[in-house]
Amino acid sequence: MQNSLRYIREQLLPYYQEEEIRHLAQRIISFVCSTDCSLEILRCKGKEISPDERNQIENIVSRLQRHEPIQYILGETEFYGLTFGVTSDVLIPRPETEELVDLIVSDCRSLESRSLRSSLPLDFPQKTPLTVLDIGTGSGCIAISLAKCFPSATIYGLDVSAAALSVASANAKRNGVAVRWEMHDIFKPIPSGLLPATFDVIVSNPPYVTESEKAQMEANVLAYEPHLALFVSDDNPLVFYHAIADLGLQRLKHLGRIYVETGSLYGKATAALFLQKGYREAQLMQDISGNDRIVRARKI
Ligand code: GLN
């Protein structure tokens, strides 16, 4: 194994920082050798790398040299403690989106426990089971993580891309949850019968990076991730939030909540948009890096 680790380091040094190479080496070896053990433990155990494993390592390393994201090379990634398959048809789930899921989980859990403890009326539309709609579900990471946390919830995942929905549906099976996947373009009217009449929660991480922000993006995001899931025009950067807010006006229950991820440049404008549309308490929240990232609003 020492030889393989040396090979990975030497080949990647011109392209990545030491720290990142150590992290990549761990992921490569864990994947190729199907183990969760740390490199230190494998080294102590005297783990041998077979010729087939060596070939796989060489193939992965040569793709990393072209800056392909490790998640697409290995075909999987971790999100909210679960493993998700990813292909270039879906965005790689980001840590900011885990924060979005975590906020929904803690809001809904505290409402659940309040409903168990007290007979006072809740300021939330419905006691459990929740009904949730995830718009632009991609890999399904938000919908599936919520389904895992709220097993009795009814969860819908919408996407315009059939390829994304097939990744999402495989991910639901892999994680042992049921989510209803529907192909739909949110700029078109919802066909009757496609969705339930009302939801407790609507969530979305829509495309929000403007064309003019492209220049500051990492080259590998631009080269490998689906532009359909990332970009909006400079002329109308809030186009998805308009459609999501309108859908919420039709389909959210009274006092139902809507949660959206936003880019840091347009967080304030997104919160203002929800207020203009008649929502209340549109709250802008920051991610752990301190960037404006989430808007949570409530329907009157
Ligand atoms: N957070 C992602 C990025 O900056 C963008 C996600 C999105 O557009 N919804 O790469």
mmCIF file of C-alpha atoms and ligand atoms in Angstrom:
data_model
loop_
_atom_site.group_PDB
_atom_site.id
_atom_site.type_symbol
_atom_site.label_atom_id
_atom_site.label_comp_id
_atom_site.label_asym_id
_atom_site.label_seq_id
_atom_site.Cartn_x
_atom_site.Cartn_y
_atom_site.Cartn_z
ATOM 1 C CA MET A 1 0.000 0.000 0.000
ATOM 2 C CA GLN A 2 2.920 2.338 0.668
ATOM 3 C CA ASN A 3 3.753 2.300 -3.055
ATOM 4 C CA SER A 4 0.197 3.199 -3.999
ATOM 5 C CA LEU A 5 0.091 6.061 -1.506
ATOM 6 C CA ARG A 6 3.401 7.365 -2.831
ATOM 7 C CA TYR A 7 2.085 7.074 -6.397
ATOM 8 C CA ILE A 8 -1.127 9.009 -5.548
ATOM 9 C CA ARG A 9 0.846 11.758 -3.815
ATOM 10 C CA GLU A 10 3.451 12.147 -6.574
ATOM 11 C CA GLN A 11 0.875 12.202 -9.348
ATOM 12 C CA LEU A 12 -1.421 14.685 -7.622
ATOM 13 C CA LEU A 13 1.153 17.071 -6.110
ATOM 14 C CA PRO A 14 1.258 19.320 -9.200
ATOM 15 C CA TYR A 15 -2.533 19.720 -9.041
ATOM 16 C CA TYR A 16 -3.697 19.667 -5.399
ATOM 17 C CA GLN A 17 -2.570 20.863 -1.936
ATOM 18 C CA GLU A 18 -0.987 18.328 0.478
ATOM 19 C CA GLU A 19 -4.006 18.418 2.793
ATOM 20 C CA GLU A 20 -6.418 17.717 -0.034
ATOM 21 C CA ILE A 21 -4.219 14.913 -1.390
ATOM 22 C CA ARG A 22 -4.335 13.163 1.993
ATOM 23 C CA HIS A 23 -8.112 13.427 1.959
ATOM 24 C CA LEU A 24 -8.308 12.199 -1.665
ATOM 25 C CA ALA A 25 -5.941 9.286 -0.928
ATOM 26 C CA GLN A 26 -8.191 8.158 1.918
ATOM 27 C CA ARG A 27 -11.277 8.304 -0.321
ATOM 28 C CA ILE A 28 -9.568 6.500 -3.189
ATOM 29 C CA ILE A 29 -8.238 3.660 -1.025
ATOM 30 C CA SER A 30 -11.521 3.301 0.910
ATOM 31 C CA PHE A 31 -13.435 3.098 -2.360
ATOM 32 C CA VAL A 32 -11.091 0.770 -4.238
ATOM 33 C CA CYS A 33 -10.531 -1.553 -1.256
ATOM 34 C CA SER A 34 -14.196 -1.305 -0.074
ATOM 35 C CA THR A 35 -13.257 -0.398 3.476
ATOM 36 C CA ASP A 36 -14.046 2.302 6.027
ATOM 37 C CA CYS A 37 -10.692 1.806 7.796
ATOM 38 C CA SER A 38 -8.286 4.735 8.031
ATOM 39 C CA LEU A 39 -5.063 4.634 6.007
ATOM 40 C CA GLU A 40 -3.118 4.262 9.272
ATOM 41 C CA ILE A 41 -5.003 1.105 10.217
ATOM 42 C CA LEU A 42 -4.648 -0.361 6.717
ATOM 43 C CA ARG A 43 -0.936 0.410 6.809
ATOM 44 C CA CYS A 44 -0.518 -1.284 10.220
ATOM 45 C CA LYS A 45 -2.407 -4.325 8.975
ATOM 46 C CA GLY A 46 0.002 -4.504 6.030
ATOM 47 C CA LYS A 47 -2.807 -4.195 3.449
ATOM 48 C CA GLU A 48 -1.626 -5.299 -0.012
ATOM 49 C CA ILE A 49 -2.954 -3.617 -3.165
ATOM 50 C CA SER A 50 -3.877 -6.141 -5.891
ATOM 51 C CA PRO A 51 -3.071 -5.506 -9.587
ATOM 52 C CA ASP A 52 -6.774 -4.841 -10.231
ATOM 53 C CA GLU A 53 -6.953 -2.319 -7.381
ATOM 54 C CA ARG A 54 -3.775 -0.701 -8.692
ATOM 55 C CA ASN A 55 -5.411 -0.265 -12.132
ATOM 56 C CA GLN A 56 -8.447 1.344 -10.567
ATOM 57 C CA ILE A 57 -6.232 3.727 -8.579
ATOM 58 C CA GLU A 58 -4.354 4.746 -11.741
ATOM 59 C CA ASN A 59 -7.610 5.408 -13.544
ATOM 60 C CA ILE A 60 -9.002 7.543 -10.690
ATOM 61 C CA VAL A 61 -5.747 9.500 -10.387
ATOM 62 C CA SER A 62 -5.650 10.319 -14.090
ATOM 63 C CA ARG A 63 -9.228 11.673 -13.909
ATOM 64 C CA LEU A 64 -8.308 13.749 -10.842
ATOM 65 C CA GLN A 65 -5.420 15.210 -12.819
ATOM 66 C CA ARG A 66 -8.059 16.541 -15.218
ATOM 67 C CA HIS A 67 -9.813 18.115 -12.193
ATOM 68 C CA GLU A 68 -12.877 15.922 -12.446
ATOM 69 C CA PRO A 69 -14.622 16.040 -9.039
ATOM 70 C CA ILE A 70 -13.879 12.958 -6.921
ATOM 71 C CA GLN A 71 -17.632 12.549 -6.282
ATOM 72 C CA TYR A 72 -18.333 11.991 -10.008
ATOM 73 C CA ILE A 73 -15.296 9.726 -10.410
ATOM 74 C CA LEU A 74 -16.345 7.472 -7.518
ATOM 75 C CA GLY A 75 -20.025 7.958 -8.429
ATOM 76 C CA GLU A 76 -21.040 8.717 -4.861
ATOM 77 C CA THR A 77 -20.828 11.205 -2.021
ATOM 78 C CA GLU A 78 -21.923 11.690 1.576
ATOM 79 C CA PHE A 79 -24.700 14.101 2.508
ATOM 80 C CA TYR A 80 -26.398 14.468 5.890
ATOM 81 C CA GLY A 81 -24.866 11.161 7.025
ATOM 82 C CA LEU A 82 -26.208 9.237 4.016
ATOM 83 C CA THR A 83 -24.555 7.996 0.831
ATOM 84 C CA PHE A 84 -25.882 9.333 -2.488
ATOM 85 C CA GLY A 85 -25.057 8.206 -5.998
ATOM 86 C CA VAL A 86 -24.136 11.137 -8.241
ATOM 87 C CA THR A 87 -23.652 11.460 -11.988
ATOM 88 C CA SER A 88 -22.947 14.512 -14.096
ATOM 89 C CA ASP A 89 -26.746 14.887 -14.495
ATOM 90 C CA VAL A 90 -26.996 16.187 -10.925
ATOM 91 C CA LEU A 91 -25.241 18.779 -8.815
ATOM 92 C CA ILE A 92 -22.862 17.417 -6.184
ATOM 93 C CA PRO A 93 -24.654 17.971 -2.859
ATOM 94 C CA ARG A 94 -23.015 20.809 -0.899
ATOM 95 C CA PRO A 95 -22.499 21.333 2.850
ATOM 96 C CA GLU A 96 -24.599 24.534 2.673
ATOM 97 C CA THR A 97 -27.531 22.384 1.607
ATOM 98 C CA GLU A 98 -26.982 20.157 4.649
ATOM 99 C CA GLU A 99 -27.525 23.301 6.728
ATOM 100 C CA LEU A 100 -30.805 23.879 4.892
ATOM 101 C CA VAL A 101 -31.948 20.303 5.636
ATOM 102 C CA ASP A 102 -30.848 20.637 9.246
ATOM 103 C CA LEU A 103 -32.914 23.787 9.715
ATOM 104 C CA ILE A 104 -36.047 22.084 8.362
ATOM 105 C CA VAL A 105 -35.416 19.004 10.509
ATOM 106 C CA SER A 106 -35.009 21.029 13.679
ATOM 107 C CA ASP A 107 -38.066 23.218 12.941
ATOM 108 C CA CYS A 108 -40.250 20.206 12.197
ATOM 109 C CA ARG A 109 -38.928 18.167 15.170
ATOM 110 C CA SER A 110 -39.625 20.963 17.615
ATOM 111 C CA LEU A 111 -43.134 21.265 16.200
ATOM 112 C CA GLU A 112 -43.602 17.503 16.505
ATOM 113 C CA SER A 113 -42.507 17.460 20.134
ATOM 114 C CA ARG A 114 -44.684 20.488 20.952
ATOM 115 C CA SER A 115 -47.669 18.711 19.438
ATOM 116 C CA LEU A 116 -46.966 15.669 21.620
ATOM 117 C CA ARG A 117 -46.509 17.673 24.817
ATOM 118 C CA SER A 118 -49.338 20.112 24.629
ATOM 119 C CA SER A 119 -52.897 20.290 23.531
ATOM 120 C CA LEU A 120 -52.594 24.005 22.754
ATOM 121 C CA PRO A 121 -53.242 24.853 19.116
ATOM 122 C CA LEU A 122 -50.087 24.745 17.022
ATOM 123 C CA ASP A 123 -49.017 27.676 14.905
ATOM 124 C CA PHE A 124 -48.249 25.172 12.170
ATOM 125 C CA PRO A 125 -50.768 23.824 9.726
ATOM 126 C CA GLN A 126 -50.798 20.158 10.453
ATOM 127 C CA LYS A 127 -49.655 17.717 13.069
ATOM 128 C CA THR A 128 -47.501 14.934 11.651
ATOM 129 C CA PRO A 129 -47.396 13.273 9.151
ATOM 130 C CA LEU A 130 -45.906 16.140 7.217
ATOM 131 C CA THR A 131 -46.344 16.709 3.524
ATOM 132 C CA VAL A 132 -43.243 18.110 1.851
ATOM 133 C CA LEU A 133 -42.435 19.245 -1.685
ATOM 134 C CA ASP A 134 -38.827 19.560 -2.910
ATOM 135 C CA ILE A 135 -38.591 21.616 -6.116
ATOM 136 C CA GLY A 136 -35.607 20.878 -8.394
ATOM 137 C CA THR A 137 -34.616 17.813 -6.427
ATOM 138 C CA GLY A 138 -31.529 16.804 -8.487
ATOM 139 C CA SER A 139 -29.845 13.867 -6.703
ATOM 140 C CA GLY A 140 -32.796 13.864 -4.274
ATOM 141 C CA CYS A 141 -30.486 14.697 -1.362
ATOM 142 C CA ILE A 142 -32.932 17.082 0.368
ATOM 143 C CA ALA A 143 -36.071 14.989 -0.160
ATOM 144 C CA ILE A 144 -34.362 11.716 0.845
ATOM 145 C CA SER A 145 -32.687 13.163 3.960
ATOM 146 C CA LEU A 146 -36.052 14.534 5.093
ATOM 147 C CA ALA A 147 -37.728 11.196 4.337
ATOM 148 C CA LYS A 148 -35.109 9.470 6.495
ATOM 149 C CA CYS A 149 -35.765 11.876 9.418
ATOM 150 C CA PHE A 150 -39.567 11.836 9.070
ATOM 151 C CA PRO A 151 -40.506 8.276 8.086
ATOM 152 C CA SER A 152 -44.239 8.936 8.124
ATOM 153 C CA ALA A 153 -44.016 12.095 5.987
ATOM 154 C CA THR A 154 -45.323 12.181 2.425
ATOM 155 C CA ILE A 155 -42.553 13.669 0.320
ATOM 156 C CA TYR A 156 -42.591 14.740 -3.312
ATOM 157 C CA GLY A 157 -39.493 15.513 -5.380
ATOM 158 C CA LEU A 158 -39.925 17.484 -8.619
ATOM 159 C CA ASP A 159 -37.393 17.963 -11.361
ATOM 160 C CA VAL A 160 -37.446 19.007 -14.988
ATOM 161 C CA SER A 161 -34.710 16.495 -15.820
ATOM 162 C CA ALA A 162 -35.623 12.836 -16.361
ATOM 163 C CA ALA A 163 -31.955 11.888 -15.930
ATOM 164 C CA ALA A 164 -31.826 13.619 -12.527
ATOM 165 C CA LEU A 165 -35.037 11.875 -11.435
ATOM 166 C CA SER A 166 -33.563 8.493 -12.263
ATOM 167 C CA VAL A 167 -30.523 9.284 -10.059
ATOM 168 C CA ALA A 168 -32.880 10.494 -7.289
ATOM 169 C CA SER A 169 -35.052 7.420 -7.477
ATOM 170 C CA ALA A 170 -32.010 5.099 -7.289
ATOM 171 C CA ASN A 171 -30.861 7.098 -4.249
ATOM 172 C CA ALA A 172 -34.216 6.639 -2.521
ATOM 173 C CA LYS A 173 -33.927 2.856 -2.998
ATOM 174 C CA ARG A 174 -30.321 2.867 -1.820
ATOM 175 C CA ASN A 175 -31.343 4.693 1.367
ATOM 176 C CA GLY A 176 -34.509 2.674 1.921
ATOM 177 C CA VAL A 177 -37.060 5.496 1.745
ATOM 178 C CA ALA A 178 -40.121 6.202 -0.388
ATOM 179 C CA VAL A 179 -40.333 9.570 -2.146
ATOM 180 C CA ARG A 180 -42.750 10.351 -4.987
ATOM 181 C CA TRP A 181 -40.767 11.607 -7.948
ATOM 182 C CA GLU A 182 -42.482 13.704 -10.613
ATOM 183 C CA MET A 183 -41.107 15.256 -13.769
ATOM 184 C CA HIS A 184 -42.338 18.823 -14.036
ATOM 185 C CA ASP A 185 -41.136 22.233 -15.195
ATOM 186 C CA ILE A 186 -42.135 24.771 -12.546
ATOM 187 C CA PHE A 187 -42.564 27.478 -15.174
ATOM 188 C CA LYS A 188 -45.538 25.515 -16.545
ATOM 189 C CA PRO A 189 -48.955 25.029 -14.903
ATOM 190 C CA ILE A 190 -49.125 21.952 -12.662
ATOM 191 C CA PRO A 191 -51.133 19.204 -14.396
ATOM 192 C CA SER A 192 -54.157 18.274 -12.316
ATOM 193 C CA GLY A 193 -53.587 15.306 -10.046
ATOM 194 C CA LEU A 194 -49.783 15.568 -10.221
ATOM 195 C CA LEU A 195 -49.421 16.891 -6.657
ATOM 196 C CA PRO A 196 -51.533 16.937 -3.493
ATOM 197 C CA ALA A 197 -53.648 20.061 -2.980
ATOM 198 C CA THR A 198 -51.498 21.370 -0.111
ATOM 199 C CA PHE A 199 -48.130 20.952 1.615
ATOM 200 C CA ASP A 200 -46.799 21.783 5.088
ATOM 201 C CA VAL A 201 -43.315 22.486 3.785
ATOM 202 C CA ILE A 202 -41.926 23.492 0.398
ATOM 203 C CA VAL A 203 -38.160 23.468 -0.054
ATOM 204 C CA SER A 204 -35.900 24.263 -2.977
ATOM 205 C CA ASN A 205 -32.254 24.702 -3.867
ATOM 206 C CA PRO A 206 -32.844 26.142 -7.355
ATOM 207 C CA PRO A 207 -30.283 27.423 -9.859
ATOM 208 C CA TYR A 208 -29.093 30.795 -8.568
ATOM 209 C CA VAL A 209 -25.605 31.520 -9.905
ATOM 210 C CA THR A 210 -25.727 34.412 -12.397
ATOM 211 C CA GLU A 211 -23.843 34.299 -15.686
ATOM 212 C CA SER A 212 -21.614 37.142 -14.491
ATOM 213 C CA GLU A 213 -20.605 35.147 -11.383
ATOM 214 C CA LYS A 214 -19.310 32.354 -13.650
ATOM 215 C CA ALA A 215 -15.894 33.972 -13.830
ATOM 216 C CA GLN A 216 -15.351 33.494 -10.083
ATOM 217 C CA MET A 217 -16.396 29.854 -10.106
ATOM 218 C CA GLU A 218 -14.009 26.932 -9.725
ATOM 219 C CA ALA A 219 -13.017 25.594 -13.141
ATOM 220 C CA ASN A 220 -14.041 22.044 -12.226
ATOM 221 C CA VAL A 221 -17.569 23.133 -11.240
ATOM 222 C CA LEU A 222 -17.923 24.828 -14.621
ATOM 223 C CA ALA A 223 -16.463 21.944 -16.568
ATOM 224 C CA TYR A 224 -18.288 19.059 -14.904
ATOM 225 C CA GLU A 225 -21.462 20.097 -13.077
ATOM 226 C CA PRO A 226 -24.814 20.482 -14.883
ATOM 227 C CA HIS A 227 -25.342 24.097 -15.960
ATOM 228 C CA LEU A 228 -29.098 23.488 -15.939
ATOM 229 C CA ALA A 229 -28.900 23.144 -12.141
ATOM 230 C CA LEU A 230 -26.602 26.107 -11.565
ATOM 231 C CA PHE A 231 -27.171 29.131 -13.747
ATOM 232 C CA VAL A 232 -29.682 31.918 -14.166
ATOM 233 C CA SER A 233 -29.464 34.935 -16.437
ATOM 234 C CA ASP A 234 -28.187 38.285 -15.141
ATOM 235 C CA ASP A 235 -31.459 39.884 -16.306
ATOM 236 C CA ASN A 236 -33.661 37.798 -14.083
ATOM 237 C CA PRO A 237 -31.636 36.231 -11.254
ATOM 238 C CA LEU A 238 -34.704 35.587 -9.062
ATOM 239 C CA VAL A 239 -36.711 33.855 -11.784
ATOM 240 C CA PHE A 240 -36.877 30.531 -9.892
ATOM 241 C CA TYR A 241 -37.837 32.194 -6.588
ATOM 242 C CA HIS A 242 -40.766 33.926 -8.333
ATOM 243 C CA ALA A 243 -42.061 30.599 -9.607
ATOM 244 C CA ILE A 244 -41.433 28.838 -6.263
ATOM 245 C CA ALA A 245 -43.155 31.613 -4.267
ATOM 246 C CA ASP A 246 -46.166 31.524 -6.646
ATOM 247 C CA LEU A 247 -46.390 27.754 -6.337
ATOM 248 C CA GLY A 248 -46.265 28.139 -2.546
ATOM 249 C CA LEU A 249 -49.136 30.637 -2.649
ATOM 250 C CA GLN A 250 -51.246 27.999 -4.406
ATOM 251 C CA ARG A 251 -50.091 24.889 -2.565
ATOM 252 C CA LEU A 252 -48.844 25.743 0.940
ATOM 253 C CA LYS A 253 -51.193 25.265 3.845
ATOM 254 C CA HIS A 254 -52.079 28.280 5.988
ATOM 255 C CA LEU A 255 -48.918 28.993 8.044
ATOM 256 C CA GLY A 256 -46.976 26.437 5.998
ATOM 257 C CA ARG A 257 -43.292 27.146 5.565
ATOM 258 C CA ILE A 258 -41.110 27.596 2.544
ATOM 259 C CA TYR A 259 -37.326 27.214 2.670
ATOM 260 C CA VAL A 260 -35.013 28.174 -0.184
ATOM 261 C CA GLU A 261 -31.264 28.180 -0.643
ATOM 262 C CA THR A 262 -29.937 31.403 -2.207
ATOM 263 C CA GLY A 263 -26.687 32.828 -3.497
ATOM 264 C CA SER A 264 -25.039 35.316 -1.141
ATOM 265 C CA LEU A 265 -25.598 38.223 -3.572
ATOM 266 C CA TYR A 266 -29.350 37.788 -3.799
ATOM 267 C CA GLY A 267 -30.375 36.642 -0.317
ATOM 268 C CA LYS A 268 -31.827 40.011 0.696
ATOM 269 C CA ALA A 269 -33.670 40.423 -2.599
ATOM 270 C CA THR A 270 -35.086 36.907 -2.244
ATOM 271 C CA ALA A 271 -36.397 37.601 1.271
ATOM 272 C CA ALA A 272 -37.935 40.858 -0.022
ATOM 273 C CA LEU A 273 -39.561 38.962 -2.898
ATOM 274 C CA PHE A 274 -41.348 36.595 -0.499
ATOM 275 C CA LEU A 275 -42.652 39.546 1.529
ATOM 276 C CA GLN A 276 -43.863 41.317 -1.631
ATOM 277 C CA LYS A 277 -45.727 38.167 -2.654
ATOM 278 C CA GLY A 278 -47.619 38.277 0.664
ATOM 279 C CA TYR A 279 -45.637 35.825 2.804
ATOM 280 C CA ARG A 280 -44.732 36.833 6.338
ATOM 281 C CA GLU A 281 -41.607 36.505 8.445
ATOM 282 C CA ALA A 282 -39.290 36.052 5.477
ATOM 283 C CA GLN A 283 -36.067 35.503 7.358
ATOM 284 C CA LEU A 284 -32.613 35.565 5.803
ATOM 285 C CA MET A 285 -30.053 33.251 7.406
ATOM 286 C CA GLN A 286 -26.330 32.786 6.948
ATOM 287 C CA ASP A 287 -24.351 29.592 6.369
ATOM 288 C CA ILE A 288 -21.388 28.612 8.565
ATOM 289 C CA SER A 289 -19.106 30.709 6.358
ATOM 290 C CA GLY A 290 -21.226 33.768 7.204
ATOM 291 C CA ASN A 291 -22.724 34.119 3.691
ATOM 292 C CA ASP A 292 -26.423 34.862 3.201
ATOM 293 C CA ARG A 293 -27.719 31.426 2.229
ATOM 294 C CA ILE A 294 -31.240 30.501 3.344
ATOM 295 C CA VAL A 295 -34.591 32.267 3.240
ATOM 296 C CA ARG A 296 -37.390 30.863 5.392
ATOM 297 C CA ALA A 297 -40.855 32.320 4.965
ATOM 298 C CA ARG A 298 -44.306 31.526 6.188
ATOM 299 C CA LYS A 299 -47.555 31.684 4.313
ATOM 300 C CA ILE A 300 -50.300 33.767 5.843
HETATM 301 N N1 GLN B 1 -23.951 26.423 -4.131
HETATM 302 C C1 GLN B 1 -23.702 26.037 -5.497
HETATM 303 C C2 GLN B 1 -22.378 26.613 -5.982
HETATM 304 O O1 GLN B 1 -22.034 27.704 -5.614
HETATM 305 C C3 GLN B 1 -24.823 26.488 -6.409
HETATM 306 C C4 GLN B 1 -26.072 25.745 -6.158
HETATM 307 C C5 GLN B 1 -27.224 26.276 -6.929
HETATM 308 O O2 GLN B 1 -27.112 27.012 -7.913
HETATM 309 N N2 GLN B 1 -28.357 25.922 -6.483
HETATM 310 O O3 GLN B 1 -21.672 25.994 -6.726
#
